[in-house]
Amino acid sequence: MIVITGGSGFIGSTLANTLVDEEILIVDTFSNNFQHQLLNNSGNVRLINLSNCKEVLQFYKNNIKYFYHLGANSSTDQSNLSETVNLNIFWSQYFWDFCVNNEIPFVYASSAATYGDGSNGFSDTMTIDQLKNIKINGLYGWSKMYFDIFALNQASKKFAPPKWYGLKFFNVYGANEIHKGTQSSVIHPFLKQLIEYKKVYLFKSYVKNIQNGEQKRDFVSVNFCIEFIEKLLNLNSDNGIYNVGTGSPKTFIEFSKDIMNAAGIDGLIEYIDMPEKLKSHYQYFTKSENKKSSKIHKEMNKFHYKKDLNNILETLMKSYDDE
Ligand SMILES: NC(=O)c1ccc[n+]([C@@H]2O[C@H](COP(=O)([O-])OP(=O)(O)OC[C@H]3O[C@@H](n4cnc5c(N)ncnc54)[C@H](O)[C@@H]3O)[C@@H](O)[C@H]2O)c1
């Protein structure tokens, strides 16, 4: 059996849909009904509400092959401290302890938001002291950093699952993220804008040396992320924290053009004001440093970026037709 927390969300549902031959237990808050539709209901999938999961996990503890902890409040502008601490920290610590006590390999989602504005770099080999020096804006990034430091601390005391991997996802995009609304990656809103207005709206830059649209992000396909995780596990990689990004960031202008090409819609780019609430933690540049995972990335060279983007856009357009 495979446990996937957050399995009705974007990355979790995509992962669940690829593990077709496995018995899967999804633990989620199911806070958004739309998310149920993302599941490939093959009969091998059981849904358990987070609030009832402790007993169920105890029952299955000897049959769990891997525990993927992807569940979190993933909103980068969340502001409810007690909810963030409960969902993103306490539950993560509970699942960590569960996997330690039952010797279950544990994979959890961290985030590139833990690199703050990037001025300390994007290396996944930082020590706890180096991590503590990073200035993080926003509760979300803070909660992810808190748990990374917890994991590293526990591991240093030999209180860790037999295999464990913390994944610092960069800007993940894919088909199953429409439910995230304004928190989805840019491909869904950009595609809608192209279809409706033949335009893509990009945020203006508020940093002196960066022109509008020249903000750069490490945009990474969810399918790339899932292949990365599979290879990470198959190669029996060393335990620890790993960046999950391409290492080849693109400007928003470049990425918009890729989307236009893949969608076959030629559009204009227009610059709009950035919402006030984003300004304090907006990342102008992200780039996954991939030295630690160079072996995995060598194999990832076979990943077909354009074909994958075409497939994602095709699925999105089909879902708009079904709406
Ligand atoms: N999508 C990205 O670009 C990105 C980037 C960096 C990190 N991440 C992280 O990856 C993970 C998956 O992200 P996503 O984009 O699929 O988000 P999502 O919001 O689509 O999915 C998260 C799911 O987890 C559920 N949930 C909330 N707290 C939970 C808990 N404590 N236990 C179980 N389920 C819980 C939510 O209801 C939701 O269904 C999250 O941890 C997120 O912080 C995502």
Short mmCIF file of C-alpha atoms and ligand atoms in Angstrom, two decimals:
data_model
loop_
_atom_site.label_atom_id
_atom_site.label_comp_id
_atom_site.label_asym_id
_atom_site.label_seq_id
_atom_site.Cartn_x
_atom_site.Cartn_y
_atom_site.Cartn_z
CA MET A 1 0.00 0.00 0.00
CA ILE A 2 1.07 3.57 -0.76
CA VAL A 3 -0.10 6.49 1.40
CA ILE A 4 -0.45 9.88 -0.27
CA THR A 5 -1.42 12.80 1.93
CA GLY A 6 -2.81 15.70 -0.07
CA GLY A 7 -3.72 13.06 -2.64
CA SER A 8 -6.78 14.92 -3.84
CA GLY A 9 -4.72 18.05 -4.52
CA PHE A 10 -2.72 18.92 -7.62
CA ILE A 11 0.58 17.05 -7.23
CA GLY A 12 -0.90 14.27 -5.06
CA SER A 13 -3.69 13.41 -7.52
CA THR A 14 -1.26 13.41 -10.44
CA LEU A 15 0.99 11.04 -8.49
CA ALA A 16 -1.96 8.80 -7.53
CA ASN A 17 -3.04 8.62 -11.17
CA THR A 18 0.39 7.33 -12.20
CA LEU A 19 0.51 4.57 -9.56
CA VAL A 20 -2.25 2.59 -11.25
CA ASP A 21 -1.06 -0.84 -10.09
CA GLU A 22 -0.81 0.12 -6.43
CA GLU A 23 -3.29 0.09 -3.62
CA ILE A 24 -3.47 3.72 -2.54
CA LEU A 25 -4.66 5.35 0.65
CA ILE A 26 -5.34 9.03 0.24
CA VAL A 27 -5.36 11.18 3.36
CA ASP A 28 -6.68 14.66 2.76
CA THR A 29 -8.87 17.38 4.24
CA PHE A 30 -10.98 17.32 1.04
CA SER A 31 -11.65 20.97 1.66
CA ASN A 32 -12.64 21.50 -1.94
CA ASN A 33 -15.23 19.14 -3.45
CA PHE A 34 -13.88 19.74 -6.92
CA GLN A 35 -10.75 17.89 -5.90
CA HIS A 36 -12.57 14.55 -5.72
CA GLN A 37 -12.99 14.71 -9.49
CA LEU A 38 -9.24 14.70 -9.92
CA LEU A 39 -8.95 11.16 -8.68
CA ASN A 40 -8.64 8.28 -11.02
CA ASN A 41 -11.24 6.18 -9.27
CA SER A 42 -9.83 2.81 -10.21
CA GLY A 43 -11.13 0.99 -7.15
CA ASN A 44 -7.59 0.78 -5.76
CA VAL A 45 -7.94 4.18 -4.16
CA ARG A 46 -9.34 4.73 -0.66
CA LEU A 47 -10.09 8.21 0.62
CA ILE A 48 -9.61 8.97 4.34
CA ASN A 49 -10.26 12.30 5.94
CA LEU A 50 -7.25 13.74 7.76
CA SER A 51 -9.27 13.97 10.98
CA ASN A 52 -9.88 10.17 10.95
CA CYS A 53 -6.55 9.00 9.61
CA LYS A 54 -4.71 8.01 12.80
CA GLU A 55 -6.65 4.79 13.43
CA VAL A 56 -6.62 3.80 9.77
CA LEU A 57 -2.87 4.32 9.53
CA GLN A 58 -2.34 2.25 12.67
CA PHE A 59 -4.38 -0.53 11.07
CA TYR A 60 -2.30 -0.58 7.87
CA LYS A 61 1.09 0.30 9.37
CA ASN A 62 2.74 -3.02 8.48
CA ASN A 63 1.62 -2.90 4.85
CA ILE A 64 2.80 0.57 3.83
CA LYS A 65 5.55 0.56 1.17
CA TYR A 66 5.97 4.33 0.82
CA PHE A 67 4.48 7.33 2.56
CA TYR A 68 4.21 10.45 0.37
CA HIS A 69 3.35 13.47 2.47
CA LEU A 70 2.20 16.16 0.03
CA GLY A 71 -0.72 17.50 2.06
CA ALA A 72 -0.49 21.10 3.24
CA ASN A 73 -2.18 24.41 3.08
CA SER A 74 -0.29 25.25 -0.12
CA SER A 75 -1.44 28.85 -0.39
CA THR A 76 1.52 31.22 -0.43
CA ASP A 77 -0.55 34.07 0.99
CA GLN A 78 -2.14 32.24 3.95
CA SER A 79 -2.36 34.24 7.16
CA ASN A 80 -4.01 32.00 9.78
CA LEU A 81 -1.11 31.08 12.07
CA SER A 82 -2.83 28.33 14.06
CA GLU A 83 -4.17 26.66 10.91
CA THR A 84 -0.75 26.80 9.24
CA VAL A 85 0.98 25.37 12.31
CA ASN A 86 -1.59 22.61 12.59
CA LEU A 87 -1.78 21.57 8.92
CA ASN A 88 1.76 22.23 7.76
CA ILE A 89 3.82 21.56 10.90
CA PHE A 90 2.02 19.43 13.53
CA TRP A 91 0.62 16.97 11.01
CA SER A 92 3.97 16.73 9.21
CA GLN A 93 5.67 15.93 12.51
CA TYR A 94 2.99 13.33 13.27
CA PHE A 95 3.53 11.60 9.91
CA TRP A 96 7.33 11.77 10.31
CA ASP A 97 7.10 10.09 13.74
CA PHE A 98 4.67 7.51 12.38
CA CYS A 99 7.14 6.57 9.63
CA VAL A 100 10.08 6.51 12.05
CA ASN A 101 8.25 4.21 14.47
CA ASN A 102 7.04 1.89 11.73
CA GLU A 103 10.17 2.05 9.54
CA ILE A 104 8.36 3.34 6.47
CA PRO A 105 10.18 5.31 3.73
CA PHE A 106 8.95 8.91 3.85
CA VAL A 107 8.83 11.49 1.04
CA TYR A 108 7.54 14.95 1.91
CA ALA A 109 6.94 18.23 0.09
CA SER A 110 8.94 21.24 1.05
CA SER A 111 9.12 24.26 -1.25
CA ALA A 112 11.43 26.67 -3.05
CA ALA A 113 9.62 29.34 -1.00
CA THR A 114 12.13 28.35 1.72
CA TYR A 115 14.83 30.15 -0.29
CA GLY A 116 13.15 33.51 0.37
CA ASP A 117 14.23 36.14 -2.15
CA GLY A 118 17.06 33.86 -3.31
CA SER A 119 19.85 36.09 -1.99
CA ASN A 120 21.33 33.11 -0.10
CA GLY A 121 21.25 30.97 -3.24
CA PHE A 122 19.24 27.87 -4.07
CA SER A 123 21.41 25.04 -2.83
CA ASP A 124 19.83 21.94 -1.35
CA THR A 125 22.99 21.14 0.58
CA MET A 126 22.64 23.96 3.15
CA THR A 127 23.26 23.14 6.81
CA ILE A 128 20.71 23.94 9.51
CA ASP A 129 22.68 27.10 10.43
CA GLN A 130 22.72 28.25 6.80
CA LEU A 131 18.98 27.60 6.49
CA LYS A 132 18.32 29.64 9.63
CA ASN A 133 20.07 32.62 8.00
CA ILE A 134 17.56 32.81 5.15
CA LYS A 135 15.01 35.57 5.53
CA ILE A 136 11.61 34.16 4.67
CA ASN A 137 8.59 36.29 3.96
CA GLY A 138 5.22 34.76 4.66
CA LEU A 139 3.76 32.02 6.82
CA TYR A 140 3.77 29.42 4.08
CA GLY A 141 7.52 29.49 3.43
CA TRP A 142 8.19 29.71 7.16
CA SER A 143 6.11 26.57 7.84
CA LYS A 144 7.99 24.63 5.15
CA MET A 145 11.34 25.80 6.49
CA TYR A 146 10.32 24.92 10.04
CA PHE A 147 9.65 21.34 9.00
CA ASP A 148 12.86 21.05 6.91
CA ILE A 149 14.87 22.07 9.97
CA PHE A 150 12.86 19.66 12.14
CA ALA A 151 13.63 16.81 9.70
CA LEU A 152 17.35 17.61 9.54
CA ASN A 153 17.52 17.89 13.35
CA GLN A 154 15.69 14.62 13.92
CA ALA A 155 17.87 12.87 11.33
CA SER A 156 21.00 14.15 13.06
CA LYS A 157 19.72 12.48 16.26
CA LYS A 158 19.10 9.24 14.29
CA PHE A 159 15.35 9.62 14.72
CA ALA A 160 14.46 9.39 11.03
CA PRO A 161 12.56 7.04 8.72
CA PRO A 162 14.77 4.37 7.06
CA LYS A 163 14.66 6.38 3.84
CA TRP A 164 13.51 9.99 3.76
CA TYR A 165 13.44 12.74 1.16
CA GLY A 166 12.31 16.36 1.52
CA LEU A 167 11.44 17.82 -1.87
CA LYS A 168 11.86 21.52 -2.49
CA PHE A 169 9.47 21.89 -5.40
CA PHE A 170 10.01 24.96 -7.59
CA ASN A 171 7.16 26.39 -9.74
CA VAL A 172 5.16 23.29 -10.55
CA TYR A 173 2.61 23.38 -13.38
CA GLY A 174 0.22 20.76 -14.72
CA ALA A 175 -3.33 19.84 -15.60
CA ASN A 176 -4.86 18.99 -12.21
CA GLU A 177 -4.57 22.40 -10.59
CA ILE A 178 -7.66 24.33 -11.65
CA HIS A 179 -9.08 24.00 -8.12
CA LYS A 180 -6.20 26.15 -6.81
CA GLY A 181 -7.72 29.32 -8.29
CA THR A 182 -5.31 32.24 -7.92
CA GLN A 183 -2.79 29.84 -6.37
CA SER A 184 -2.50 27.71 -9.50
CA SER A 185 0.57 28.02 -11.69
CA VAL A 186 0.37 30.53 -14.52
CA ILE A 187 -0.42 28.09 -17.30
CA HIS A 188 -4.10 27.75 -16.52
CA PRO A 189 -4.85 31.51 -16.24
CA PHE A 190 -2.58 32.31 -19.21
CA LEU A 191 -4.36 29.76 -21.40
CA LYS A 192 -7.78 31.14 -20.37
CA GLN A 193 -6.60 34.69 -21.13
CA LEU A 194 -5.32 33.59 -24.53
CA ILE A 195 -8.57 31.84 -25.39
CA GLU A 196 -10.75 34.74 -24.20
CA TYR A 197 -8.71 37.87 -25.05
CA LYS A 198 -5.79 36.71 -27.21
CA LYS A 199 -3.61 38.29 -24.55
CA VAL A 200 -1.47 37.24 -21.60
CA TYR A 201 -1.41 39.54 -18.57
CA LEU A 202 1.93 39.66 -16.74
CA PHE A 203 2.71 41.45 -13.47
CA LYS A 204 4.84 44.56 -13.72
CA SER A 205 8.25 44.44 -12.10
CA TYR A 206 8.93 46.58 -9.04
CA VAL A 207 12.67 45.87 -8.95
CA LYS A 208 15.00 48.39 -10.55
CA ASN A 209 17.17 46.13 -12.72
CA ILE A 210 14.43 43.74 -13.79
CA GLN A 211 12.22 44.77 -16.70
CA ASN A 212 8.52 43.93 -16.84
CA GLY A 213 8.10 40.27 -17.79
CA GLU A 214 11.81 39.53 -17.21
CA GLN A 215 11.13 38.01 -13.78
CA LYS A 216 12.56 34.48 -14.04
CA ARG A 217 11.24 31.29 -12.51
CA ASP A 218 12.19 27.65 -12.55
CA PHE A 219 8.90 26.43 -14.05
CA VAL A 220 8.72 22.65 -13.74
CA SER A 221 6.11 20.21 -15.03
CA VAL A 222 4.33 18.05 -12.48
CA ASN A 223 5.12 15.07 -14.74
CA PHE A 224 8.82 15.93 -14.52
CA CYS A 225 8.48 16.07 -10.70
CA ILE A 226 6.86 12.63 -10.57
CA GLU A 227 9.50 11.09 -12.81
CA PHE A 228 12.14 12.75 -10.63
CA ILE A 229 10.68 11.18 -7.47
CA GLU A 230 10.54 7.76 -9.13
CA LYS A 231 14.22 8.00 -10.12
CA LEU A 232 15.23 9.39 -6.72
CA LEU A 233 13.73 6.30 -5.08
CA ASN A 234 14.95 3.81 -7.68
CA LEU A 235 18.52 5.05 -7.43
CA ASN A 236 18.36 4.55 -3.66
CA SER A 237 19.64 8.13 -3.29
CA ASP A 238 21.07 9.37 0.00
CA ASN A 239 18.50 10.57 2.50
CA GLY A 240 17.99 14.33 2.74
CA ILE A 241 16.53 17.39 1.11
CA TYR A 242 16.47 17.71 -2.68
CA ASN A 243 15.56 20.52 -5.04
CA VAL A 244 12.96 19.57 -7.64
CA GLY A 245 13.33 21.97 -10.53
CA THR A 246 14.79 22.03 -14.04
CA GLY A 247 17.76 24.25 -13.25
CA SER A 248 16.90 26.22 -16.43
CA PRO A 249 14.64 29.10 -15.42
CA LYS A 250 12.61 31.04 -17.98
CA THR A 251 11.35 34.60 -17.98
CA PHE A 252 7.58 35.02 -17.83
CA ILE A 253 7.78 36.37 -21.39
CA GLU A 254 9.56 33.21 -22.59
CA PHE A 255 7.17 30.91 -20.75
CA SER A 256 4.12 32.80 -22.10
CA LYS A 257 5.47 32.35 -25.63
CA ASP A 258 5.96 28.61 -25.04
CA ILE A 259 2.33 28.43 -23.93
CA MET A 260 1.16 30.41 -26.99
CA ASN A 261 3.14 28.09 -29.30
CA ALA A 262 1.88 24.92 -27.62
CA ALA A 263 -1.72 26.18 -27.66
CA GLY A 264 -1.40 27.44 -31.22
CA ILE A 265 -2.75 30.87 -30.20
CA ASP A 266 -0.76 33.97 -31.05
CA GLY A 267 -1.34 36.58 -28.37
CA LEU A 268 -0.12 39.93 -27.08
CA ILE A 269 1.54 40.48 -23.71
CA GLU A 270 0.14 43.21 -21.46
CA TYR A 271 1.56 44.31 -18.08
CA ILE A 272 -0.69 44.83 -15.08
CA ASP A 273 -0.16 45.97 -11.46
CA MET A 274 0.88 43.28 -9.01
CA PRO A 275 -1.66 42.79 -6.20
CA GLU A 276 -0.41 44.45 -2.97
CA LYS A 277 -0.55 41.22 -0.96
CA LEU A 278 1.94 39.53 -3.31
CA LYS A 279 4.54 42.28 -3.29
CA SER A 280 6.16 41.35 0.05
CA HIS A 281 7.01 37.75 -0.85
CA TYR A 282 7.09 37.78 -4.66
CA GLN A 283 10.10 35.84 -6.00
CA TYR A 284 11.80 37.64 -8.92
CA PHE A 285 14.22 34.83 -9.62
CA THR A 286 14.28 31.13 -8.80
CA LYS A 287 16.69 28.52 -10.10
CA SER A 288 17.04 25.02 -8.80
CA GLU A 289 20.67 24.12 -8.14
CA ASN A 290 20.88 20.50 -9.20
CA LYS A 291 24.41 19.35 -8.34
CA LYS A 292 23.22 16.98 -5.62
CA SER A 293 20.77 15.29 -8.00
CA SER A 294 23.01 15.36 -11.09
CA LYS A 295 22.66 11.58 -11.58
CA ILE A 296 18.87 11.90 -11.65
CA HIS A 297 19.02 14.90 -13.97
CA LYS A 298 21.19 13.03 -16.44
CA GLU A 299 18.34 10.55 -16.80
CA MET A 300 15.76 13.34 -16.84
CA ASN A 301 17.40 14.66 -20.05
CA LYS A 302 15.05 12.32 -21.84
CA PHE A 303 12.06 14.27 -20.53
CA HIS A 304 10.33 15.89 -23.51
CA TYR A 305 9.44 19.41 -22.36
CA LYS A 306 7.49 20.50 -25.46
CA LYS A 307 5.52 17.30 -25.87
CA ASP A 308 4.65 17.35 -22.18
CA LEU A 309 3.49 20.99 -22.34
CA ASN A 310 1.36 20.18 -25.41
CA ASN A 311 -0.28 17.30 -23.51
CA ILE A 312 -0.98 19.42 -20.44
CA LEU A 313 -2.55 22.21 -22.52
CA GLU A 314 -4.60 19.71 -24.47
CA THR A 315 -5.96 18.24 -21.21
CA LEU A 316 -6.72 21.72 -19.88
CA MET A 317 -8.56 22.75 -23.05
CA LYS A 318 -10.57 19.54 -22.95
CA SER A 319 -11.55 20.24 -19.34
CA TYR A 320 -12.75 23.73 -20.37
CA ASP A 321 -14.92 22.11 -23.07
CA ASP A 322 -16.43 19.80 -20.42
CA GLU A 323 -17.24 22.73 -18.07
N1 LIG B 1 2.30 23.33 -6.72
C1 LIG B 1 3.48 23.90 -6.50
O1 LIG B 1 3.97 24.67 -7.34
C2 LIG B 1 4.25 23.63 -5.23
C3 LIG B 1 5.49 24.27 -5.07
C4 LIG B 1 6.19 24.03 -3.90
C5 LIG B 1 5.71 23.17 -2.94
N2 LIG B 1 4.49 22.58 -3.11
C6 LIG B 1 4.00 21.69 -2.06
O2 LIG B 1 3.63 20.46 -2.64
C7 LIG B 1 2.51 19.90 -1.95
C8 LIG B 1 1.36 19.66 -2.90
O3 LIG B 1 1.00 20.92 -3.47
P1 LIG B 1 -0.23 21.08 -4.46
O4 LIG B 1 0.15 22.12 -5.44
O5 LIG B 1 -0.66 19.76 -4.92
O6 LIG B 1 -1.32 21.71 -3.48
P2 LIG B 1 -2.90 21.46 -3.36
O7 LIG B 1 -3.41 22.58 -2.52
O8 LIG B 1 -3.50 21.23 -4.69
O9 LIG B 1 -2.97 20.10 -2.55
C9 LIG B 1 -2.74 19.99 -1.19
C10 LIG B 1 -3.83 19.11 -0.61
O10 LIG B 1 -3.52 18.84 0.76
C11 LIG B 1 -4.72 18.93 1.53
N3 LIG B 1 -4.25 19.15 2.91
C12 LIG B 1 -4.03 20.30 3.57
N4 LIG B 1 -3.41 20.04 4.74
C13 LIG B 1 -3.26 18.70 4.82
C14 LIG B 1 -2.67 17.83 5.78
N5 LIG B 1 -2.08 18.29 6.89
N6 LIG B 1 -2.71 16.49 5.55
C15 LIG B 1 -3.31 16.00 4.44
N7 LIG B 1 -3.84 16.77 3.48
C16 LIG B 1 -3.80 18.12 3.66
C17 LIG B 1 -5.49 20.04 0.87
O11 LIG B 1 -6.86 19.98 1.16
C18 LIG B 1 -5.20 19.76 -0.60
O12 LIG B 1 -6.13 18.84 -1.13
C19 LIG B 1 2.16 20.90 -0.84
O13 LIG B 1 2.82 20.49 0.35
C20 LIG B 1 2.75 22.19 -1.35
O14 LIG B 1 3.06 23.07 -0.29
C21 LIG B 1 3.74 22.79 -4.24
#
